[in-house]
mmCIF file of C-alpha atoms in Angstrom:
data_model
loop_
_atom_site.group_PDB
_atom_site.id
_atom_site.type_symbol
_atom_site.label_atom_id
_atom_site.label_comp_id
_atom_site.label_asym_id
_atom_site.label_seq_id
_atom_site.Cartn_x
_atom_site.Cartn_y
_atom_site.Cartn_z
ATOM 1 C CA TYR N 103 2.593 -2.392 -21.613
ATOM 2 C CA LYS N 104 -0.416 -2.454 -23.717
ATOM 3 C CA VAL N 105 -2.128 0.535 -24.485
ATOM 4 C CA PRO N 106 -5.303 0.821 -22.399
ATOM 5 C CA ASN N 107 -8.869 0.415 -23.915
ATOM 6 C CA ILE N 108 -9.988 4.001 -24.329
ATOM 7 C CA GLY N 109 -13.773 2.635 -24.815
ATOM 8 C CA TYR N 110 -13.766 1.442 -21.277
ATOM 9 C CA LYS N 111 -16.481 4.040 -19.855
ATOM 10 C CA ASN N 112 -19.366 2.147 -21.301
ATOM 11 C CA GLU N 113 -18.204 -1.108 -19.861
ATOM 12 C CA ASN N 114 -17.506 0.612 -16.476
ATOM 13 C CA LYS N 115 -20.909 2.213 -16.334
ATOM 14 C CA ALA N 116 -22.483 -1.300 -17.063
ATOM 15 C CA ILE N 117 -20.504 -2.867 -14.379
ATOM 16 C CA SER N 118 -21.176 -0.047 -11.901
ATOM 17 C CA SER N 119 -24.973 -0.048 -12.418
ATOM 18 C CA GLN N 120 -24.973 -3.968 -11.201
ATOM 19 C CA LEU N 121 -22.588 -3.702 -8.433
ATOM 20 C CA ILE N 122 -23.234 -0.036 -7.034
ATOM 21 C CA PRO N 123 -26.672 1.065 -7.816
ATOM 22 C CA PHE N 124 -26.619 3.913 -5.538
ATOM 23 C CA ASN N 125 -23.760 6.191 -4.039
ATOM 24 C CA ILE N 126 -22.187 5.055 -0.873
ATOM 25 C CA ASP N 127 -19.988 7.518 1.082
ATOM 26 C CA GLY N 128 -17.536 6.999 3.776
ATOM 27 C CA LYS N 129 -15.480 4.120 4.657
ATOM 28 C CA ILE N 130 -15.944 0.771 2.746
ATOM 29 C CA THR N 131 -14.448 -2.707 3.230
ATOM 30 C CA ILE N 132 -14.940 -5.119 0.351
ATOM 31 C CA ILE N 133 -14.672 -8.803 0.668
ATOM 32 C CA PRO N 134 -14.740 -9.506 -3.112
ATOM 33 C CA ASP N 135 -15.863 -13.037 -4.583
ATOM 34 C CA LYS N 136 -14.870 -14.867 -7.617
ATOM 35 C CA PHE N 137 -13.817 -12.544 -10.487
ATOM 36 C CA LEU N 138 -14.539 -9.419 -8.474
ATOM 37 C CA ASN N 139 -11.059 -10.115 -6.873
ATOM 38 C CA TYR N 140 -9.816 -8.552 -10.022
ATOM 39 C CA LEU N 141 -11.656 -5.454 -9.973
ATOM 40 C CA PRO N 142 -10.884 -2.100 -8.222
ATOM 41 C CA PHE N 143 -13.914 -0.880 -7.103
ATOM 42 C CA GLU N 144 -12.821 2.854 -6.742
ATOM 43 C CA SER N 145 -12.688 3.096 -10.584
ATOM 44 C CA LEU N 146 -16.319 2.462 -10.757
ATOM 45 C CA GLU N 147 -18.568 5.378 -11.579
ATOM 46 C CA VAL N 148 -21.564 6.265 -9.521
ATOM 47 C CA ASN N 149 -23.965 9.134 -10.709
ATOM 48 C CA ASN N 150 -21.136 10.227 -13.231
ATOM 49 C CA LYS N 151 -18.627 10.387 -10.388
ATOM 50 C CA LEU N 152 -15.681 7.904 -9.505
ATOM 51 C CA TRP N 153 -16.273 6.022 -6.357
ATOM 52 C CA ILE N 154 -12.859 7.034 -5.193
ATOM 53 C CA GLU N 155 -14.105 10.596 -4.999
ATOM 54 C CA SER N 156 -16.471 9.852 -1.963
ATOM 55 C CA ALA N 157 -15.384 6.761 -0.451
ATOM 56 C CA GLN N 158 -12.279 5.354 1.562
ATOM 57 C CA ILE N 159 -12.095 1.821 0.168
ATOM 58 C CA THR N 160 -10.228 -1.256 1.400
ATOM 59 C CA TYR N 161 -10.288 -4.913 0.841
ATOM 60 C CA ALA N 162 -10.135 -8.226 2.954
ATOM 61 C CA TYR N 163 -9.489 -11.659 1.527
ATOM 62 C CA SER N 164 -11.916 -13.050 3.937
ATOM 63 C CA PHE N 165 -14.487 -12.373 6.671
ATOM 64 C CA PRO N 166 -12.405 -13.969 9.428
ATOM 65 C CA LEU N 167 -8.856 -12.168 8.188
ATOM 66 C CA TRP N 168 -10.962 -9.028 8.303
ATOM 67 C CA LEU N 169 -11.949 -9.401 11.754
ATOM 68 C CA LEU N 170 -8.180 -10.384 12.507
ATOM 69 C CA SER N 171 -7.136 -7.110 10.936
ATOM 70 C CA ILE N 172 -9.251 -4.998 13.050
ATOM 71 C CA GLU N 173 -7.792 -6.735 16.288
ATOM 72 C CA ASN N 174 -4.205 -6.235 15.047
ATOM 73 C CA LYS N 175 -3.906 -2.491 15.513
ATOM 74 C CA SER N 176 -0.757 -0.945 14.096
ATOM 75 C CA ASN N 177 2.129 -0.032 16.241
ATOM 76 C CA SER N 178 2.762 3.753 17.056
ATOM 77 C CA GLU N 179 6.242 3.883 15.489
ATOM 78 C CA PHE N 180 6.940 4.724 11.920
ATOM 79 C CA ASN N 181 9.844 2.924 10.929
ATOM 80 C CA LEU N 182 10.461 2.117 7.172
ATOM 81 C CA VAL N 183 12.895 0.252 5.034
ATOM 82 C CA SER N 184 12.682 0.220 0.854
ATOM 83 C CA PHE N 185 14.382 -2.366 -1.219
ATOM 84 C CA ALA N 186 15.204 -1.123 -4.842
ATOM 85 C CA PRO N 187 17.376 -3.805 -6.345
ATOM 86 C CA ARG N 188 19.367 -3.428 -9.491
ATOM 87 C CA TYR N 189 19.368 -6.312 -12.037
ATOM 88 C CA ASN N 190 22.330 -8.013 -13.858
ATOM 89 C CA GLN N 191 20.179 -7.877 -17.168
ATOM 90 C CA SER N 192 20.560 -11.732 -17.622
ATOM 91 C CA LYS N 193 17.289 -13.922 -17.771
ATOM 92 C CA PHE N 194 15.271 -15.006 -14.954
ATOM 93 C CA GLN N 195 13.846 -18.280 -15.996
ATOM 94 C CA SER N 196 12.429 -17.467 -19.447
ATOM 95 C CA ASN N 197 12.256 -13.738 -18.781
ATOM 96 C CA ARG N 198 14.670 -10.970 -19.668
ATOM 97 C CA VAL N 199 15.106 -8.823 -16.634
ATOM 98 C CA VAL N 200 15.474 -5.306 -17.151
ATOM 99 C CA ASN N 201 16.122 -2.424 -14.694
ATOM 100 C CA LEU N 202 13.168 -0.324 -13.365
ATOM 101 C CA PRO N 203 14.514 3.349 -13.897
ATOM 102 C CA PHE N 204 11.846 4.823 -11.323
ATOM 103 C CA ALA N 205 12.118 2.265 -8.824
ATOM 104 C CA LYS N 206 15.274 3.440 -7.177
ATOM 105 C CA GLU N 207 14.076 7.275 -7.305
ATOM 106 C CA GLU N 208 10.726 6.376 -5.914
ATOM 107 C CA SER N 209 12.411 4.632 -2.920
ATOM 108 C CA GLU N 210 14.983 7.460 -2.492
ATOM 109 C CA LYS N 211 12.111 9.961 -2.281
ATOM 110 C CA ILE N 212 10.094 7.838 0.033
ATOM 111 C CA CYS N 213 12.819 7.363 2.472
ATOM 112 C CA ASP N 214 13.398 11.112 2.443
ATOM 113 C CA VAL N 215 9.843 11.845 3.222
ATOM 114 C CA THR N 216 9.734 9.089 6.107
ATOM 115 C CA ASN N 217 13.263 9.410 7.284
ATOM 116 C CA GLY N 218 13.621 5.602 6.338
ATOM 117 C CA SER N 219 16.373 3.264 5.518
ATOM 118 C CA LEU N 220 17.293 2.289 1.976
ATOM 119 C CA PHE N 221 18.837 -0.817 0.439
ATOM 120 C CA ALA N 222 19.313 -0.167 -3.154
ATOM 121 C CA ASP N 223 21.028 -1.699 -6.038
ATOM 122 C CA ASN N 224 23.336 -4.725 -5.080
ATOM 123 C CA GLN N 225 22.207 -4.096 -1.195
ATOM 124 C CA ALA N 226 18.821 -5.047 -1.955
ATOM 125 C CA THR N 227 19.288 -8.685 -1.609
ATOM 126 C CA LYS N 228 16.640 -11.372 -0.260
ATOM 127 C CA SER N 229 19.121 -12.045 2.610
ATOM 128 C CA ASN N 230 19.081 -8.480 3.746
ATOM 129 C CA PHE N 231 15.162 -8.460 3.468
ATOM 130 C CA ILE N 232 15.012 -11.583 5.429
ATOM 131 C CA ASN N 233 17.485 -10.611 8.042
ATOM 132 C CA SER N 234 15.277 -7.170 8.383
ATOM 133 C CA PHE N 235 12.088 -8.752 9.670
ATOM 134 C CA THR N 236 12.137 -7.706 13.122
ATOM 135 C CA ASN N 237 13.821 -4.185 12.419
ATOM 136 C CA TYR N 238 11.046 -2.362 10.886
ATOM 137 C CA SER N 239 7.233 -1.798 10.835
ATOM 138 C CA ILE N 240 6.968 -0.653 7.204
ATOM 139 C CA TYR N 241 8.593 -2.304 4.118
ATOM 140 C CA HIS N 242 8.330 -0.800 0.707
ATOM 141 C CA LEU N 243 9.429 -3.222 -2.173
ATOM 142 C CA ALA N 244 10.055 -1.550 -5.404
ATOM 143 C CA MET N 245 11.095 -4.336 -7.679
ATOM 144 C CA HIS N 246 10.040 -6.876 -10.251
ATOM 145 C CA SER N 247 7.595 -9.769 -9.499
ATOM 146 C CA TYR N 248 6.385 -12.495 -11.469
ATOM 147 C CA LEU N 249 3.157 -14.196 -11.615
ATOM 148 C CA TYR N 250 2.638 -17.768 -12.630
ATOM 149 C CA ALA N 251 -1.050 -18.429 -13.017
ATOM 150 C CA ASP N 252 -0.557 -22.180 -13.745
ATOM 151 C CA ASP N 253 1.358 -22.705 -10.382
ATOM 152 C CA PHE N 254 1.234 -19.889 -8.252
ATOM 153 C CA GLU N 255 3.726 -21.150 -5.620
ATOM 154 C CA LYS N 256 6.283 -20.300 -8.315
ATOM 155 C CA SER N 257 5.168 -16.601 -8.068
ATOM 156 C CA CYS N 258 7.874 -14.507 -6.707
ATOM 157 C CA LEU N 259 9.665 -11.274 -5.993
ATOM 158 C CA LEU N 260 12.965 -10.676 -7.467
ATOM 159 C CA PHE N 261 15.498 -9.206 -5.553
ATOM 160 C CA ALA N 262 19.269 -8.032 -6.526
ATOM 161 C CA ASN N 263 21.203 -10.674 -8.335
ATOM 162 C CA ASN N 264 18.079 -11.971 -9.857
ATOM 163 C CA GLU N 265 17.333 -13.926 -6.834
ATOM 164 C CA PRO N 266 13.600 -15.080 -6.160
ATOM 165 C CA LEU N 267 11.677 -14.926 -3.206
ATOM 166 C CA TYR N 268 8.916 -17.343 -3.884
ATOM 167 C CA PHE N 269 5.170 -17.413 -2.856
ATOM 168 C CA TYR N 270 5.673 -20.802 -0.998
ATOM 169 C CA GLU N 271 8.737 -19.477 0.956
ATOM 170 C CA LEU N 272 6.722 -16.763 2.536
ATOM 171 C CA TYR N 273 4.602 -19.313 4.610
ATOM 172 C CA GLU N 274 7.718 -20.321 6.156
ATOM 173 C CA TYR N 275 8.510 -16.998 7.727
ATOM 174 C CA PHE N 276 7.005 -14.523 10.403
ATOM 175 C CA LEU N 277 7.087 -10.909 9.517
ATOM 176 C CA PRO N 278 5.188 -8.976 12.009
ATOM 177 C CA ALA N 279 4.987 -5.744 9.934
ATOM 178 C CA ASP N 280 2.219 -3.016 10.107
ATOM 179 C CA LEU N 281 2.439 -2.557 6.395
ATOM 180 C CA VAL N 282 4.111 -3.890 3.431
ATOM 181 C CA VAL N 283 3.968 -2.021 0.093
ATOM 182 C CA LEU N 284 4.507 -4.173 -3.018
ATOM 183 C CA SER N 285 5.370 -1.821 -5.436
ATOM 184 C CA ALA N 286 5.606 -4.302 -8.204
ATOM 185 C CA CYS N 287 3.394 -5.945 -11.115
ATOM 186 C CA ASP N 288 0.488 -8.347 -10.355
ATOM 187 C CA THR N 289 1.283 -8.819 -6.406
ATOM 188 C CA GLY N 290 -2.496 -8.908 -5.685
ATOM 189 C CA ASN N 291 -3.250 -11.012 -8.692
ATOM 190 C CA GLY N 292 -3.085 -14.772 -8.888
ATOM 191 C CA THR N 293 -4.788 -18.174 -9.151
ATOM 192 C CA LEU N 294 -8.511 -17.935 -8.292
ATOM 193 C CA ILE N 295 -9.244 -21.080 -6.120
ATOM 194 C CA LYS N 296 -12.987 -21.668 -5.403
ATOM 195 C CA GLY N 297 -13.639 -21.573 -1.689
ATOM 196 C CA GLU N 298 -10.172 -19.774 -1.089
ATOM 197 C CA GLY N 299 -9.868 -16.681 -3.215
ATOM 198 C CA ILE N 300 -6.953 -15.401 -4.937
ATOM 199 C CA MET N 301 -3.611 -17.071 -4.272
ATOM 200 C CA SER N 302 -1.278 -14.061 -4.687
ATOM 201 C CA LEU N 303 1.803 -12.768 -3.394
ATOM 202 C CA SER N 304 0.040 -10.352 -1.060
ATOM 203 C CA ARG N 305 -2.045 -13.037 0.448
ATOM 204 C CA ALA N 306 0.968 -15.138 1.337
ATOM 205 C CA PHE N 307 2.432 -11.763 3.182
ATOM 206 C CA ALA N 308 -0.755 -11.727 5.195
ATOM 207 C CA TYR N 309 -0.529 -15.382 6.346
ATOM 208 C CA SER N 310 3.090 -14.549 7.174
ATOM 209 C CA GLY N 311 1.888 -11.934 9.857
ATOM 210 C CA VAL N 312 1.615 -8.608 7.784
ATOM 211 C CA LYS N 313 -1.277 -6.541 9.185
ATOM 212 C CA SER N 314 -1.977 -4.798 5.984
ATOM 213 C CA ALA N 315 -0.553 -4.323 2.263
ATOM 214 C CA VAL N 316 -0.962 -2.259 -0.697
ATOM 215 C CA VAL N 317 -0.633 -4.435 -3.813
ATOM 216 C CA SER N 318 -1.203 -4.238 -7.490
ATOM 217 C CA LEU N 319 -3.931 -6.106 -9.598
ATOM 218 C CA TRP N 320 -2.324 -5.808 -12.935
ATOM 219 C CA GLN N 321 1.123 -5.047 -14.759
ATOM 220 C CA VAL N 322 1.464 -1.500 -13.441
ATOM 221 C CA PRO N 323 3.570 1.367 -15.280
ATOM 222 C CA ASP N 324 6.743 2.233 -13.525
ATOM 223 C CA LYS N 325 6.754 6.091 -13.870
ATOM 224 C CA GLU N 326 3.054 6.493 -12.664
ATOM 225 C CA THR N 327 3.649 4.004 -9.913
ATOM 226 C CA SER N 328 6.537 6.061 -8.581
ATOM 227 C CA GLU N 329 4.471 9.112 -8.574
ATOM 228 C CA LEU N 330 1.591 7.628 -6.827
ATOM 229 C CA MET N 331 3.676 5.898 -4.076
ATOM 230 C CA ILE N 332 5.258 9.183 -3.231
ATOM 231 C CA LEU N 333 1.924 10.784 -2.722
ATOM 232 C CA PHE N 334 0.764 7.890 -0.618
ATOM 233 C CA TYR N 335 3.671 8.104 1.692
ATOM 234 C CA GLU N 336 3.201 11.925 2.065
ATOM 235 C CA ASN N 337 -0.060 11.377 3.247
ATOM 236 C CA LEU N 338 0.835 8.504 5.628
ATOM 237 C CA GLU N 339 3.342 10.879 7.131
ATOM 238 C CA LYS N 340 0.622 13.386 7.932
ATOM 239 C CA GLY N 341 -0.934 10.498 10.169
ATOM 240 C CA LEU N 342 -3.825 9.682 7.616
ATOM 241 C CA GLU N 343 -5.324 6.270 7.812
ATOM 242 C CA LYS N 344 -4.005 3.820 5.022
ATOM 243 C CA ASP N 345 -7.226 3.984 2.831
ATOM 244 C CA LYS N 346 -7.620 7.607 3.379
ATOM 245 C CA ALA N 347 -3.854 8.104 2.245
ATOM 246 C CA LEU N 348 -4.302 6.023 -1.028
ATOM 247 C CA GLN N 349 -7.617 7.794 -1.753
ATOM 248 C CA LEU N 350 -6.078 11.168 -1.590
ATOM 249 C CA ALA N 351 -2.790 9.856 -3.489
ATOM 250 C CA LYS N 352 -5.142 8.604 -6.265
ATOM 251 C CA LEU N 353 -7.295 11.909 -6.486
ATOM 252 C CA GLU N 354 -4.037 14.181 -6.570
ATOM 253 C CA PHE N 355 -2.475 11.884 -9.219
ATOM 254 C CA LEU N 356 -5.630 12.393 -11.347
ATOM 255 C CA LYS N 357 -5.285 16.163 -10.686
ATOM 256 C CA GLN N 358 -1.815 16.329 -11.663
ATOM 257 C CA ASN N 359 -2.173 14.003 -14.610
ATOM 258 C CA PRO N 360 -5.439 14.770 -16.398
ATOM 259 C CA LEU N 361 -4.408 12.872 -19.582
ATOM 260 C CA LYS N 362 -3.944 9.824 -17.504
ATOM 261 C CA SER N 363 -7.381 9.482 -16.096
ATOM 262 C CA HIS N 364 -7.700 5.758 -17.359
ATOM 263 C CA PRO N 365 -7.926 3.499 -14.512
ATOM 264 C CA TYR N 366 -4.887 1.657 -15.978
ATOM 265 C CA TYR N 367 -2.722 4.309 -14.662
ATOM 266 C CA TRP N 368 -3.954 4.923 -11.041
ATOM 267 C CA SER N 369 -6.197 2.324 -9.983
ATOM 268 C CA GLY N 370 -4.102 -0.830 -10.161
ATOM 269 C CA PHE N 371 -2.967 -0.345 -6.559
ATOM 270 C CA VAL N 372 -5.503 -1.177 -3.583
ATOM 271 C CA SER N 373 -5.191 -1.441 0.212
ATOM 272 C CA ASN N 374 -5.838 -4.765 1.996
ATOM 273 C CA GLY N 375 -6.279 -5.509 5.638
ATOM 274 C CA ASN N 376 -5.874 -3.105 8.718
ATOM 275 C CA ASN N 377 -6.246 0.588 7.624
ATOM 276 C CA SER N 378 -5.350 2.486 10.889
ATOM 277 C CA ALA N 379 -3.045 5.129 10.710
ATOM 278 C CA LEU N 380 0.612 4.520 11.040
ATOM 279 C CA LYS N 381 1.660 7.677 12.684
ATOM 280 C CA THR N 382 -0.022 10.054 15.149
ATOM 281 C CA LYS N 383 -1.127 13.213 13.329
ATOM 282 C CA SER N 384 1.171 16.270 13.786
ATOM 283 C CA TYR N 385 -1.511 18.360 15.463
ATOM 284 C CA TYR N 386 -1.283 16.309 18.664
ATOM 285 C CA TRP N 387 1.762 18.315 19.742
ATOM 286 C CA PHE N 388 -0.570 21.145 20.163
ATOM 287 C CA TYR N 389 -2.388 19.260 22.839
ATOM 288 C CA ILE N 390 0.739 18.515 24.684
ATOM 289 C CA ILE N 391 2.158 22.360 24.499
ATOM 290 C CA GLY N 392 -1.323 23.426 25.610
ATOM 291 C CA PHE N 393 -1.645 21.069 28.426
ATOM 292 C CA GLY N 394 1.968 22.206 29.490
ATOM 293 C CA LEU N 395 0.950 25.940 29.101
ATOM 294 C CA PHE N 396 -2.209 25.374 31.033
ATOM 295 C CA THR N 397 -0.249 23.481 33.928
ATOM 296 C CA LEU N 398 2.279 26.297 34.008
ATOM 297 C CA LEU N 399 -0.657 28.890 34.294
ATOM 298 C CA ILE N 400 -2.133 27.043 37.112
ATOM 299 C CA LEU N 401 1.230 26.760 39.124
ATOM 300 C CA PHE N 402 1.822 30.378 38.380
ATOM 301 C CA ARG N 403 -1.555 31.300 39.717
ATOM 302 C CA LYS N 404 -1.198 29.281 42.882
ATOM 303 C CA LYS N 405 2.155 30.955 43.316
ATOM 304 C CA LEU N 406 0.713 34.503 43.032
ATOM 305 C CA ILE N 407 -2.089 33.579 45.444
ATOM 306 C CA GLN N 408 0.639 32.564 48.023
ATOM 307 C CA LEU N 409 2.636 35.791 47.566
ATOM 308 C CA ARG N 410 -0.451 37.891 48.052
ATOM 309 C CA GLN N 411 -1.063 35.913 51.315
#
């Protein structure tokens, strides 16, 4: 990976002054246009403060898709599967394929946190992924992806045995998932087409029926991606909304890694689509227990009155 430009702050402030001249707090949905599709707004600075510190930010490809995402509420079950393939070190097209040392570790920890299922190494095949489409509500894909800007339909995810799942294939499938996390490079990046927006792998997943996705805007680093993803799922497990879970994961990453404050390390992943929580917050059990105790108290009181009579 290229070393990030350490002089980005002046550019950041110049862009921020044009796009966000005043601070906006709370939940924000952004429908970017043209080159703004490539920009993670949470990395902008407002009054010398990162926007991620004050706002829950999610994105949408278009206004109709945003309206659809609001209507398509998430299911109440938290049923996750992760795919982390091992590659055979041969070339895929003209690219030398290397293994991602932190991808499997990332998937294992996420499955531990969420009690999810794991397809790793040679089990993380394209066929196992396709055959699982009706079995899970959350898909975590920790693998290589390849972006072909000159022919976006050739862009693909790479499963075990270097088997690709192409952009155009996703339009042939129906994947009714609540969330797909594309923990790979450039999955939210692609060809910019006038009137259509970015032709990315994540967009193809949206049209296949996925309600929401977490995607990358550039070639993300393996180790830092793993750290961020684990923090994200720990927050989802607590019952937080997706945009809030990602916001807090990024802030915690910055807290734990003060020398990696450059946006390259933490802001490349963004949330797109429906941002509702995937799991009821744990404190709802207190309401159930409280209601049960209240009911028992009423019954005990009635029984006590009957005995006195």
